[in-house]
Amino acid sequence: MRTVLNFIDGHPVAGSLGRMFDNISPGDGSLLGRVYEAGADDVDQAVAAARAALHGHWGSLDIPERAAMLHAVAAEIERRFDDFVEAEVADTGKPASLARHLDIPRGAANFRIFADMVRNVPAESFEMRAPDGARVLNYAIRRPKGVIAVVCPWNLPLLLMTWKVGPALACGNTVVVKPSEETPSTATLLGEVMKAAGVPDGVYNVVHGFGPGSAGEFLTRHPGVDAITFTGETTTGSAIMKAAADGVRGVSFELGGKNPAIVFADADLEAAVEGTARSVFANCGQVCLGTERVYVERPLFDRFVAALKQRAEALRPGDPHDPGTSLGPLISRQHREKVLSYYRQAVEDGAEVVTGGGIPAMPSALAGGAWIQPTIWTGLDDSSRVVREEIFGPCCHIRPFDSEAEAVRLANDTPYGLAAAVWTRDLSRAHRMAGVLNVGICWINSWFLRDLRTPFGGARQSGIGREGGVHSLEFYTELTNVCVRL
Ligand code: NAD
């Protein structure tokens, strides 16, 4: 059994509480290991170490040197690729093929892309005349914002954490990371990588624990934290925003969603079914950008439902290391209870269960895991909680529509605004739709394809701010305008 430690000031540490919590395998319910919980004193130490590193070597490094070090971090992640895959698969139960193709490569890419970006940021400058005719040069310089708290969810642990840590460090900040209590392992492993890559002690720190009354709250309330970047549920975002109000700290939030896919009758049916199946069932539906509402133009409706049903039923849950496995478990039995409550609600609300709706029969070795059937419903009213609330499981409701205007109205009828996918061969219509859907990212005839230099984030209750490319700079740096009378 393994022990997961905090990582403070360049060292793995147990912490002051001497208390541990269990790290449970979602695949079979077994005890994977135990995790040392950080107390308020440990969070203090981590923030102090991050502050010292900010004012020490890291803050004074030239950008090319800092960028080179982040490239070394990426290379070290790749050197320890199998360790990362193993840790991520153990914590999440996801198929190893997914971790190999998505989570871990993106973990490395998140350091490379931002290292390259900060080397290529143009500076703003303006020349003007003072009232007496003297020339005046204005130019803006970017400085690191300071100590950044990075609070992460469990669905794509390394990928989403490095999506924040990469740009934060590239911009010269130092970080204290609070990974999800469900998936602690890769954050601590990244500490080892930082050390091996020569990143100075204190630049990257990890404190383990929970949210309220634990490391998450201690960190986000800490007066030594200059800004908070958070990915997780909208209600948690709201709690963190209150904590950030003291000291008027900046926040960047990537929150929940209830994302629509809109399939027009002229769509390439095969591509639309394939893309929608991925967006509903990938990572067992635990992707913030995933689809939970599908709207299909009426002439295509029956064929689409039948084809998506076939895809759902072809998914194979099982051992993550078996190459034939295409569906992992949910993150925990507790989360499964939540998802199953929506499965029951759908039936109570009069849904037709097209497929799934329960727990699959699994071999006895995996029976203790958080397995769940991929599920499709039709026939729900637009007011059903199942159609309105984020479920975060491998499920969707499919509803017919009769006009473009109706599709837009239905898609936008949500407090969320993260992502949408539009499937049509009519490109004029696709562009029209993208212009009126109230979302942070709109896919046309695709899903989960994105250049990391583009803005990422959600509208409405799906987030605050945008990260990605130069947009990350806006959050992770402060601008100082320098005004020089020449
Ligand atoms: P969560 O909000 O329950 O937890 C996220 C993190 O916040 C965890 O580390 C948790 O310990 C911590 N936390 C909880 N309460 C806290 C508090 N009061 N103060 C400080 N920290 C606190 O989210 P989750 O269940 O881990 O992840 C799933 C959610 O994340 C879904 O809603 C999903 O849509 C969202 N998500 C969004 C994006 C995006 O980019 N928009 C990406 C991935 C996941």
Coordinates of C-alpha atoms and ligand atoms in Angstrom, one line a residue:
M1 CA 0.0 0.0 0.0
R2 CA 1.3 3.4 -0.9
T3 CA 1.5 6.6 1.1
V4 CA 0.9 10.0 -0.5
L5 CA 2.7 13.0 1.0
N6 CA 2.3 16.7 0.8
F7 CA 5.1 18.5 -1.1
I8 CA 6.3 21.7 0.6
D9 CA 9.4 23.7 -0.1
G10 CA 10.9 21.0 -2.3
H11 CA 10.3 18.1 0.1
P12 CA 7.7 15.4 0.6
V13 CA 6.3 15.9 4.1
A14 CA 3.7 14.2 6.3
G15 CA 2.5 17.5 7.7
S16 CA 1.6 18.7 11.2
L17 CA -1.7 16.9 11.7
G18 CA -0.3 13.4 11.6
R19 CA -3.7 12.5 10.1
M20 CA -4.3 10.4 7.0
F21 CA -7.3 9.8 4.7
D22 CA -8.0 6.8 2.5
N23 CA -7.3 6.7 -1.2
I24 CA -9.9 4.3 -2.6
S25 CA -9.7 2.6 -6.0
P26 CA -12.8 3.5 -8.0
G27 CA -12.3 0.3 -10.0
D28 CA -12.7 -2.3 -7.2
G29 CA -13.3 -0.3 -4.0
S30 CA -10.0 -1.5 -2.5
L31 CA -7.7 0.7 -0.4
L32 CA -5.0 2.0 -2.7
G33 CA -3.1 3.9 -0.1
R34 CA -3.3 6.6 2.5
V35 CA -2.8 10.3 2.1
Y36 CA -1.4 12.7 4.6
E37 CA -3.8 15.6 5.2
A38 CA -2.3 19.1 5.4
G39 CA -3.4 21.3 8.3
A40 CA -3.6 25.0 8.6
D41 CA 0.1 25.1 9.7
D42 CA 1.2 23.2 6.6
V43 CA -0.7 25.5 4.3
D44 CA 1.0 28.4 6.1
Q45 CA 4.4 26.8 5.4
A46 CA 3.5 26.1 1.8
V47 CA 2.4 29.7 1.2
A48 CA 5.5 31.0 3.0
A49 CA 7.8 28.7 0.9
A50 CA 6.0 29.9 -2.3
R51 CA 6.5 33.6 -1.2
A52 CA 10.2 33.0 -0.5
A53 CA 10.7 31.3 -3.8
L54 CA 8.9 34.1 -5.6
H55 CA 11.3 36.7 -4.2
G56 CA 14.3 34.3 -4.5
H57 CA 15.8 32.7 -7.6
W58 CA 12.5 32.0 -9.5
G59 CA 11.3 35.5 -9.6
S60 CA 14.6 36.8 -10.9
L61 CA 15.2 34.2 -13.6
D62 CA 15.2 35.5 -17.2
I63 CA 12.3 34.3 -19.2
P64 CA 14.4 32.0 -21.5
E65 CA 15.9 30.3 -18.4
R66 CA 12.5 29.8 -16.8
A67 CA 11.1 28.5 -20.1
A68 CA 14.0 26.1 -20.4
M69 CA 13.3 24.8 -17.0
L70 CA 9.6 24.2 -17.8
H71 CA 10.7 22.3 -21.0
A72 CA 12.8 20.2 -18.6
V73 CA 9.7 19.5 -16.5
A74 CA 7.8 18.4 -19.6
A75 CA 10.7 16.1 -20.6
E76 CA 10.8 14.6 -17.1
I77 CA 7.1 13.9 -17.2
E78 CA 7.7 12.0 -20.4
R79 CA 10.6 10.2 -18.9
R80 CA 8.3 9.0 -16.0
F81 CA 5.4 8.5 -18.4
D82 CA 4.5 5.1 -17.1
D83 CA 4.6 6.2 -13.4
F84 CA 2.2 8.9 -14.2
V85 CA -0.1 6.6 -16.2
E86 CA -0.1 4.1 -13.4
A87 CA -0.9 6.7 -10.7
E88 CA -3.6 8.4 -12.8
V89 CA -5.2 5.1 -13.7
A90 CA -5.1 3.8 -10.1
D91 CA -6.7 7.0 -8.7
T92 CA -9.4 7.3 -11.4
G93 CA -10.0 3.8 -12.7
K94 CA -10.0 5.2 -16.3
P95 CA -8.8 3.1 -19.2
A96 CA -5.0 3.2 -19.4
S97 CA -5.3 3.9 -23.1
L98 CA -7.1 7.2 -22.3
A99 CA -4.4 8.3 -19.7
R100 CA -1.7 7.4 -22.3
H101 CA -3.3 9.3 -25.1
L102 CA -4.8 12.2 -23.3
D103 CA -4.1 13.0 -19.7
I104 CA -0.3 12.5 -19.4
P105 CA 0.7 13.9 -22.9
R106 CA -1.4 17.0 -22.2
G107 CA 0.3 17.2 -18.8
A108 CA 3.6 17.6 -20.5
A109 CA 2.2 19.8 -23.3
N110 CA 0.8 22.3 -20.8
F111 CA 4.4 23.1 -19.7
R112 CA 5.8 23.3 -23.2
I113 CA 3.1 25.5 -24.7
F114 CA 3.2 28.1 -22.0
A115 CA 7.0 28.1 -21.8
D116 CA 7.1 28.9 -25.5
M117 CA 4.4 31.4 -25.2
V118 CA 6.0 33.6 -22.6
R119 CA 9.1 33.8 -24.7
N120 CA 7.1 35.3 -27.5
V121 CA 4.8 37.9 -25.9
P122 CA 4.9 41.2 -27.6
A123 CA 5.0 44.3 -25.3
E124 CA 2.6 47.3 -25.8
S125 CA 4.1 50.7 -26.3
F126 CA 2.6 54.1 -27.3
E127 CA 4.3 57.4 -28.0
M128 CA 2.5 60.7 -27.3
R129 CA 3.2 64.4 -26.9
A130 CA 3.0 66.1 -23.5
P131 CA 1.2 69.5 -23.4
D132 CA 4.6 71.3 -23.8
G133 CA 5.4 69.3 -26.9
A134 CA 7.9 66.9 -25.2
R135 CA 7.8 63.3 -26.5
V136 CA 6.5 60.7 -24.0
L137 CA 6.9 57.0 -24.3
N138 CA 4.4 54.6 -22.6
Y139 CA 5.2 51.0 -22.4
A140 CA 3.7 48.2 -20.4
I141 CA 5.6 45.5 -18.5
R142 CA 4.2 42.3 -17.2
R143 CA 5.1 41.0 -13.7
P144 CA 4.1 37.8 -12.0
K145 CA 1.0 38.1 -9.9
G146 CA 2.5 36.4 -6.9
V147 CA 1.6 33.2 -5.0
I148 CA -1.2 31.4 -6.8
A149 CA -3.6 28.9 -5.2
V150 CA -4.5 26.2 -7.7
V151 CA -7.5 24.1 -6.6
C152 CA -8.3 21.1 -8.8
P153 CA -11.0 18.5 -9.5
W154 CA -10.7 14.8 -9.9
N155 CA -11.9 14.1 -13.4
L156 CA -8.7 14.9 -15.4
P157 CA -6.3 15.4 -12.5
L158 CA -2.9 16.0 -14.1
L159 CA -4.3 17.6 -17.2
L160 CA -6.4 20.2 -15.4
M161 CA -3.8 20.9 -12.7
T162 CA -0.9 21.5 -15.2
W163 CA -3.3 23.6 -17.3
K164 CA -3.0 26.1 -14.4
V165 CA 0.5 25.3 -13.1
G166 CA 2.1 25.6 -16.5
P167 CA 1.1 29.2 -17.3
A168 CA 1.4 30.3 -13.6
L169 CA 5.0 29.2 -13.5
A170 CA 5.8 30.3 -17.0
C171 CA 4.7 33.8 -16.0
G172 CA 7.0 33.7 -13.0
N173 CA 4.5 33.0 -10.2
T174 CA 4.9 30.3 -7.6
V175 CA 2.0 28.0 -6.7
V176 CA 0.4 26.0 -3.9
V177 CA -1.8 23.2 -5.4
K178 CA -4.7 21.6 -3.6
P179 CA -5.5 18.5 -5.7
S180 CA -8.8 16.7 -5.3
E181 CA -9.0 14.4 -2.3
E182 CA -10.1 11.7 -4.7
T183 CA -7.0 11.9 -6.9
P184 CA -4.0 13.0 -4.9
S185 CA -1.2 11.0 -6.6
T186 CA 0.0 12.7 -9.7
A187 CA 0.3 16.1 -7.9
T188 CA 2.8 14.7 -5.5
L189 CA 4.5 12.9 -8.3
L190 CA 4.8 16.2 -10.2
G191 CA 6.7 17.5 -7.1
E192 CA 9.4 14.8 -7.7
V193 CA 9.5 15.9 -11.4
M194 CA 10.0 19.5 -10.4
K195 CA 12.9 18.6 -8.2
A196 CA 14.5 16.4 -10.9
A197 CA 14.1 19.2 -13.5
G198 CA 15.9 21.7 -11.3
V199 CA 12.9 23.9 -10.4
P200 CA 13.9 25.7 -7.2
D201 CA 12.3 24.6 -3.9
G202 CA 9.2 26.4 -3.0
V203 CA 8.1 27.2 -6.5
Y204 CA 5.7 24.3 -6.6
N205 CA 3.9 23.1 -3.5
V206 CA 1.1 20.6 -2.8
V207 CA -1.2 20.4 0.1
H208 CA -3.6 17.5 0.4
G209 CA -7.0 17.5 2.0
F210 CA -10.6 18.3 1.5
G211 CA -12.6 21.6 0.9
P212 CA -14.4 23.2 3.8
G213 CA -12.6 23.1 7.2
S214 CA -9.6 21.5 5.5
A215 CA -6.7 22.3 3.1
G216 CA -9.0 23.8 0.4
E217 CA -10.5 26.4 2.6
F218 CA -7.3 27.1 4.5
L219 CA -5.6 27.8 1.2
T220 CA -8.2 29.9 -0.5
R221 CA -8.7 32.0 2.7
H222 CA -5.0 32.4 3.2
P223 CA -4.0 36.1 3.1
G224 CA -0.6 35.2 1.6
V225 CA -2.3 34.0 -1.6
D226 CA -2.5 36.7 -4.3
A227 CA -4.9 35.0 -6.7
I228 CA -6.9 31.8 -6.9
T229 CA -7.5 29.6 -10.0
F230 CA -10.1 26.9 -9.5
T231 CA -11.7 24.2 -11.6
G232 CA -14.7 22.4 -10.1
E233 CA -18.3 22.7 -9.3
T234 CA -20.2 25.9 -9.6
T235 CA -21.3 25.8 -5.9
T236 CA -17.7 25.4 -4.8
G237 CA -16.7 28.3 -7.0
S238 CA -19.3 30.4 -5.2
A239 CA -17.8 29.4 -1.8
I240 CA -14.2 30.2 -3.0
M241 CA -15.3 33.5 -4.4
K242 CA -16.6 34.5 -0.9
A243 CA -13.2 33.5 0.5
A244 CA -11.4 35.5 -2.2
A245 CA -13.4 38.6 -1.3
D246 CA -11.3 39.1 1.8
G247 CA -8.2 40.9 0.5
V248 CA -9.9 41.4 -2.9
R249 CA -8.0 38.6 -4.6
G250 CA -8.5 37.8 -8.2
V251 CA -10.2 34.5 -9.3
S252 CA -10.2 32.5 -12.5
F253 CA -13.0 29.9 -12.5
E254 CA -13.7 26.9 -14.7
L255 CA -16.9 25.5 -13.4
G256 CA -19.8 23.2 -14.3
G257 CA -21.8 22.8 -17.4
K258 CA -24.9 21.2 -19.0
N259 CA -23.7 21.3 -22.5
P260 CA -25.9 20.9 -25.5
A261 CA -25.2 19.1 -28.8
I262 CA -27.4 20.3 -31.7
V263 CA -27.7 17.9 -34.6
F264 CA -29.4 19.2 -37.8
A265 CA -31.0 16.9 -40.3
D266 CA -28.4 17.7 -42.9
A267 CA -25.5 16.6 -40.6
D268 CA -23.2 13.8 -41.5
L269 CA -25.0 11.2 -39.3
E270 CA -22.1 8.9 -38.8
A271 CA -19.8 11.8 -37.7
A272 CA -22.5 13.3 -35.5
V273 CA -23.2 10.0 -33.8
E274 CA -19.5 9.3 -33.3
G275 CA -18.7 12.8 -32.0
T276 CA -21.7 12.9 -29.7
A277 CA -21.0 9.4 -28.3
R278 CA -17.5 10.5 -27.4
S279 CA -18.8 13.7 -25.8
V280 CA -21.4 11.8 -23.7
F281 CA -19.4 8.7 -22.7
A282 CA -15.7 9.7 -22.7
N283 CA -14.1 9.4 -19.2
C284 CA -17.4 7.9 -18.1
G285 CA -19.1 11.2 -18.7
Q286 CA -16.9 13.0 -16.2
V287 CA -15.7 15.7 -18.6
C288 CA -16.8 19.3 -18.0
L289 CA -17.1 19.8 -21.7
G290 CA -19.2 16.7 -22.1
T291 CA -22.7 16.6 -23.6
E292 CA -25.7 15.9 -21.4
R293 CA -28.4 17.5 -23.6
V294 CA -28.8 16.4 -27.3
Y295 CA -31.2 18.2 -29.6
V296 CA -31.8 16.5 -32.9
E297 CA -33.8 17.9 -35.9
R298 CA -37.0 15.8 -36.1
P299 CA -36.4 14.0 -39.5
L300 CA -33.2 12.5 -38.1
F301 CA -34.4 11.9 -34.6
D302 CA -35.2 8.2 -34.6
R303 CA -32.1 7.2 -36.6
F304 CA -29.9 9.2 -34.4
V305 CA -31.3 7.8 -31.2
A306 CA -31.0 4.2 -32.5
A307 CA -27.3 4.8 -33.6
L308 CA -26.3 6.4 -30.3
K309 CA -27.9 3.6 -28.4
Q310 CA -25.8 1.2 -30.4
R311 CA -22.6 3.1 -29.5
A312 CA -23.6 3.1 -25.8
E313 CA -24.2 -0.6 -25.8
A314 CA -20.9 -1.3 -27.5
L315 CA -18.9 0.3 -24.6
R316 CA -17.0 -2.3 -22.6
P317 CA -16.4 -1.5 -18.9
G318 CA -13.6 -3.4 -17.2
D319 CA -10.0 -3.7 -16.1
P320 CA -8.3 -0.4 -17.1
H321 CA -5.2 -2.2 -18.4
D322 CA -7.2 -4.5 -20.7
P323 CA -6.9 -2.9 -24.2
G324 CA -10.5 -4.0 -24.9
T325 CA -11.8 -1.8 -22.1
S326 CA -13.5 1.4 -23.3
L327 CA -15.4 2.6 -20.2
G328 CA -14.0 3.2 -16.7
P329 CA -16.0 3.5 -13.5
L330 CA -17.2 6.8 -11.9
I331 CA -14.8 8.3 -9.5
S332 CA -16.4 6.9 -6.3
R333 CA -19.4 5.0 -5.0
Q334 CA -20.5 8.3 -3.5
H335 CA -20.6 10.0 -6.9
R336 CA -22.3 6.9 -8.3
E337 CA -25.1 7.4 -5.7
K338 CA -25.5 11.0 -7.0
V339 CA -25.6 9.9 -10.7
L340 CA -28.0 7.0 -9.9
S341 CA -30.3 9.5 -8.1
Y342 CA -30.7 11.2 -11.5
Y343 CA -31.3 7.9 -13.2
R344 CA -34.2 7.3 -10.8
Q345 CA -35.4 10.9 -11.2
A346 CA -35.5 10.4 -15.0
V347 CA -37.8 7.4 -14.6
E348 CA -40.0 9.3 -12.1
D349 CA -40.3 12.2 -14.5
G350 CA -41.6 9.9 -17.2
A351 CA -38.5 9.4 -19.4
E352 CA -38.2 6.5 -21.8
V353 CA -35.0 4.7 -21.0
V354 CA -33.5 4.0 -24.4
T355 CA -30.6 2.1 -22.8
G356 CA -28.9 1.6 -19.5
G357 CA -30.3 3.1 -16.3
G358 CA -28.5 1.1 -13.7
I359 CA -25.4 -0.7 -12.6
P360 CA -23.8 -3.2 -14.9
A361 CA -22.9 -6.8 -13.9
M362 CA -19.2 -6.9 -13.3
P363 CA -16.8 -9.8 -12.6
S364 CA -16.5 -10.4 -8.9
A365 CA -12.9 -8.8 -8.7
L366 CA -14.4 -5.5 -9.9
A367 CA -17.8 -5.7 -8.2
G368 CA -16.8 -3.2 -5.4
G369 CA -16.1 -0.5 -8.0
A370 CA -18.2 2.5 -8.9
W371 CA -19.4 1.0 -12.3
I372 CA -22.5 2.4 -14.0
Q373 CA -24.3 1.8 -17.2
P374 CA -24.1 4.4 -20.1
T375 CA -27.6 5.7 -20.2
I376 CA -29.8 7.5 -22.8
W377 CA -33.3 9.0 -22.2
T378 CA -35.9 10.5 -24.4
G379 CA -39.3 12.0 -23.6
L380 CA -38.4 14.3 -20.6
D381 CA -40.0 17.7 -20.2
D382 CA -37.6 20.6 -20.5
S383 CA -38.2 21.5 -16.9
S384 CA -37.0 18.1 -15.5
R385 CA -34.0 18.4 -13.1
V386 CA -32.4 15.7 -15.3
V387 CA -32.3 18.1 -18.2
R388 CA -31.4 21.1 -16.2
E389 CA -28.7 20.0 -13.6
E390 CA -25.2 18.8 -14.3
I391 CA -25.1 15.0 -13.6
F392 CA -21.4 14.3 -14.5
G393 CA -22.1 10.8 -15.6
P394 CA -22.2 8.8 -18.9
C395 CA -25.7 9.9 -19.8
C396 CA -27.8 12.2 -22.0
H397 CA -31.3 13.2 -22.8
I398 CA -32.2 13.4 -26.5
R399 CA -35.1 15.7 -27.7
P400 CA -36.3 16.6 -31.1
F401 CA -36.6 20.1 -32.5
D402 CA -38.2 21.6 -35.6
S403 CA -36.4 24.9 -36.4
E404 CA -33.1 26.6 -35.9
A405 CA -34.7 29.2 -33.6
E406 CA -36.1 26.5 -31.4
A407 CA -32.7 24.7 -31.2
V408 CA -31.1 28.0 -30.1
R409 CA -33.8 28.6 -27.5
L410 CA -33.5 25.1 -26.0
A411 CA -29.7 25.1 -26.0
N412 CA -29.5 28.5 -24.3
D413 CA -32.2 27.6 -21.7
T414 CA -29.7 26.9 -18.9
P415 CA -27.9 28.8 -16.2
Y416 CA -24.6 27.3 -17.6
G417 CA -22.6 28.3 -20.6
L418 CA -19.5 26.2 -21.0
A419 CA -19.6 24.5 -24.4
A420 CA -21.9 23.4 -27.3
A421 CA -21.4 21.2 -30.4
V422 CA -23.3 21.9 -33.6
W423 CA -23.5 19.3 -36.3
T424 CA -24.5 20.5 -39.8
R425 CA -23.3 20.6 -43.4
D426 CA -24.6 24.1 -43.7
L427 CA -21.6 26.2 -42.8
S428 CA -23.6 29.5 -42.8
R429 CA -25.9 28.1 -40.3
A430 CA -23.0 26.7 -38.2
H431 CA -21.5 30.2 -38.0
R432 CA -24.9 31.7 -37.2
M433 CA -25.4 29.3 -34.4
A434 CA -21.9 29.9 -33.0
G435 CA -22.7 33.6 -32.8
V436 CA -25.9 33.2 -30.7
L437 CA -25.1 30.2 -28.4
N438 CA -24.2 31.6 -25.0
V439 CA -21.1 29.5 -24.4
G440 CA -17.4 29.8 -24.0
I441 CA -16.6 27.3 -26.7
C442 CA -18.6 26.2 -29.7
W443 CA -17.6 23.2 -31.7
I444 CA -18.7 22.8 -35.3
N445 CA -18.8 19.2 -36.5
S446 CA -16.3 18.2 -33.8
W447 CA -15.8 17.9 -30.1
F448 CA -12.8 18.3 -27.7
L449 CA -10.5 19.6 -30.5
R450 CA -8.8 22.8 -29.4
D451 CA -5.6 24.6 -30.0
L452 CA -4.2 25.4 -26.5
R453 CA -3.4 29.0 -27.6
T454 CA -7.1 29.8 -27.8
P455 CA -9.3 31.2 -25.0
F456 CA -10.9 28.6 -22.7
G457 CA -13.6 29.2 -20.2
G458 CA -17.3 29.4 -19.6
A459 CA -20.1 31.9 -19.8
R460 CA -22.7 32.5 -17.1
Q461 CA -22.4 30.0 -14.2
S462 CA -19.8 28.0 -16.0
G463 CA -16.9 30.3 -15.1
I464 CA -15.2 33.6 -14.7
G465 CA -12.4 34.6 -17.1
R466 CA -10.6 32.8 -19.8
E467 CA -7.3 30.9 -19.8
G468 CA -5.3 29.6 -22.7
G469 CA -2.7 31.3 -24.8
V470 CA -2.3 35.0 -24.2
H471 CA -5.5 34.9 -22.1
S472 CA -3.6 33.1 -19.4
L473 CA -1.3 36.0 -19.3
E474 CA -4.1 38.3 -18.3
F475 CA -4.7 36.3 -15.2
Y476 CA -1.2 35.2 -14.2
T477 CA 0.5 38.6 -14.6
E478 CA 0.1 42.2 -13.5
L479 CA 0.6 44.9 -16.0
T480 CA 2.6 48.0 -15.0
N481 CA 2.4 50.9 -17.5
V482 CA 5.7 52.9 -17.5
C483 CA 5.4 56.5 -18.7
V484 CA 8.7 58.1 -19.7
R485 CA 9.2 61.8 -20.6
L486 CA 11.9 61.7 -23.2
Ligands
NAD1 P1 -15.5 20.1 -6.5 O1 -16.0 21.5 -6.7 O2 -16.3 19.3 -5.6 O3 -14.0 20.1 -6.0 C1 -13.0 20.7 -6.6 C2 -11.9 21.0 -5.7 O4 -12.3 22.0 -4.8 C3 -11.4 19.8 -4.8 O5 -10.0 19.9 -4.7 C4 -12.1 20.1 -3.5 O6 -11.5 19.6 -2.4 C5 -12.0 21.6 -3.4 N1 -13.0 22.3 -2.6 C6 -14.3 21.9 -2.3 N2 -14.9 22.8 -1.5 C7 -14.0 23.8 -1.3 C8 -14.1 25.0 -0.5 N3 -15.2 25.3 0.1 N4 -13.0 25.8 -0.5 C9 -11.9 25.4 -1.2 N5 -11.8 24.3 -1.9 C10 -12.8 23.5 -1.9 O7 -15.5 19.5 -8.0 P2 -15.2 18.0 -8.4 O8 -16.4 17.2 -8.0 O9 -13.8 17.6 -7.9 O10 -15.2 18.1 -10.0 C11 -16.3 18.0 -10.8 C12 -16.8 19.4 -11.2 O11 -15.8 20.1 -11.8 C13 -17.9 19.3 -12.2 O12 -18.9 20.3 -11.8 C14 -17.3 19.8 -13.5 O13 -18.1 20.3 -14.4 C15 -16.3 20.7 -13.0 N6 -15.2 20.9 -14.0 C16 -15.1 22.0 -14.7 C17 -14.2 22.2 -15.7 C18 -14.1 23.4 -16.6 O14 -13.1 23.6 -17.2 N7 -15.1 24.2 -16.6 C19 -13.2 21.1 -15.9 C20 -13.3 20.0 -15.1 C21 -14.3 19.9 -14.1

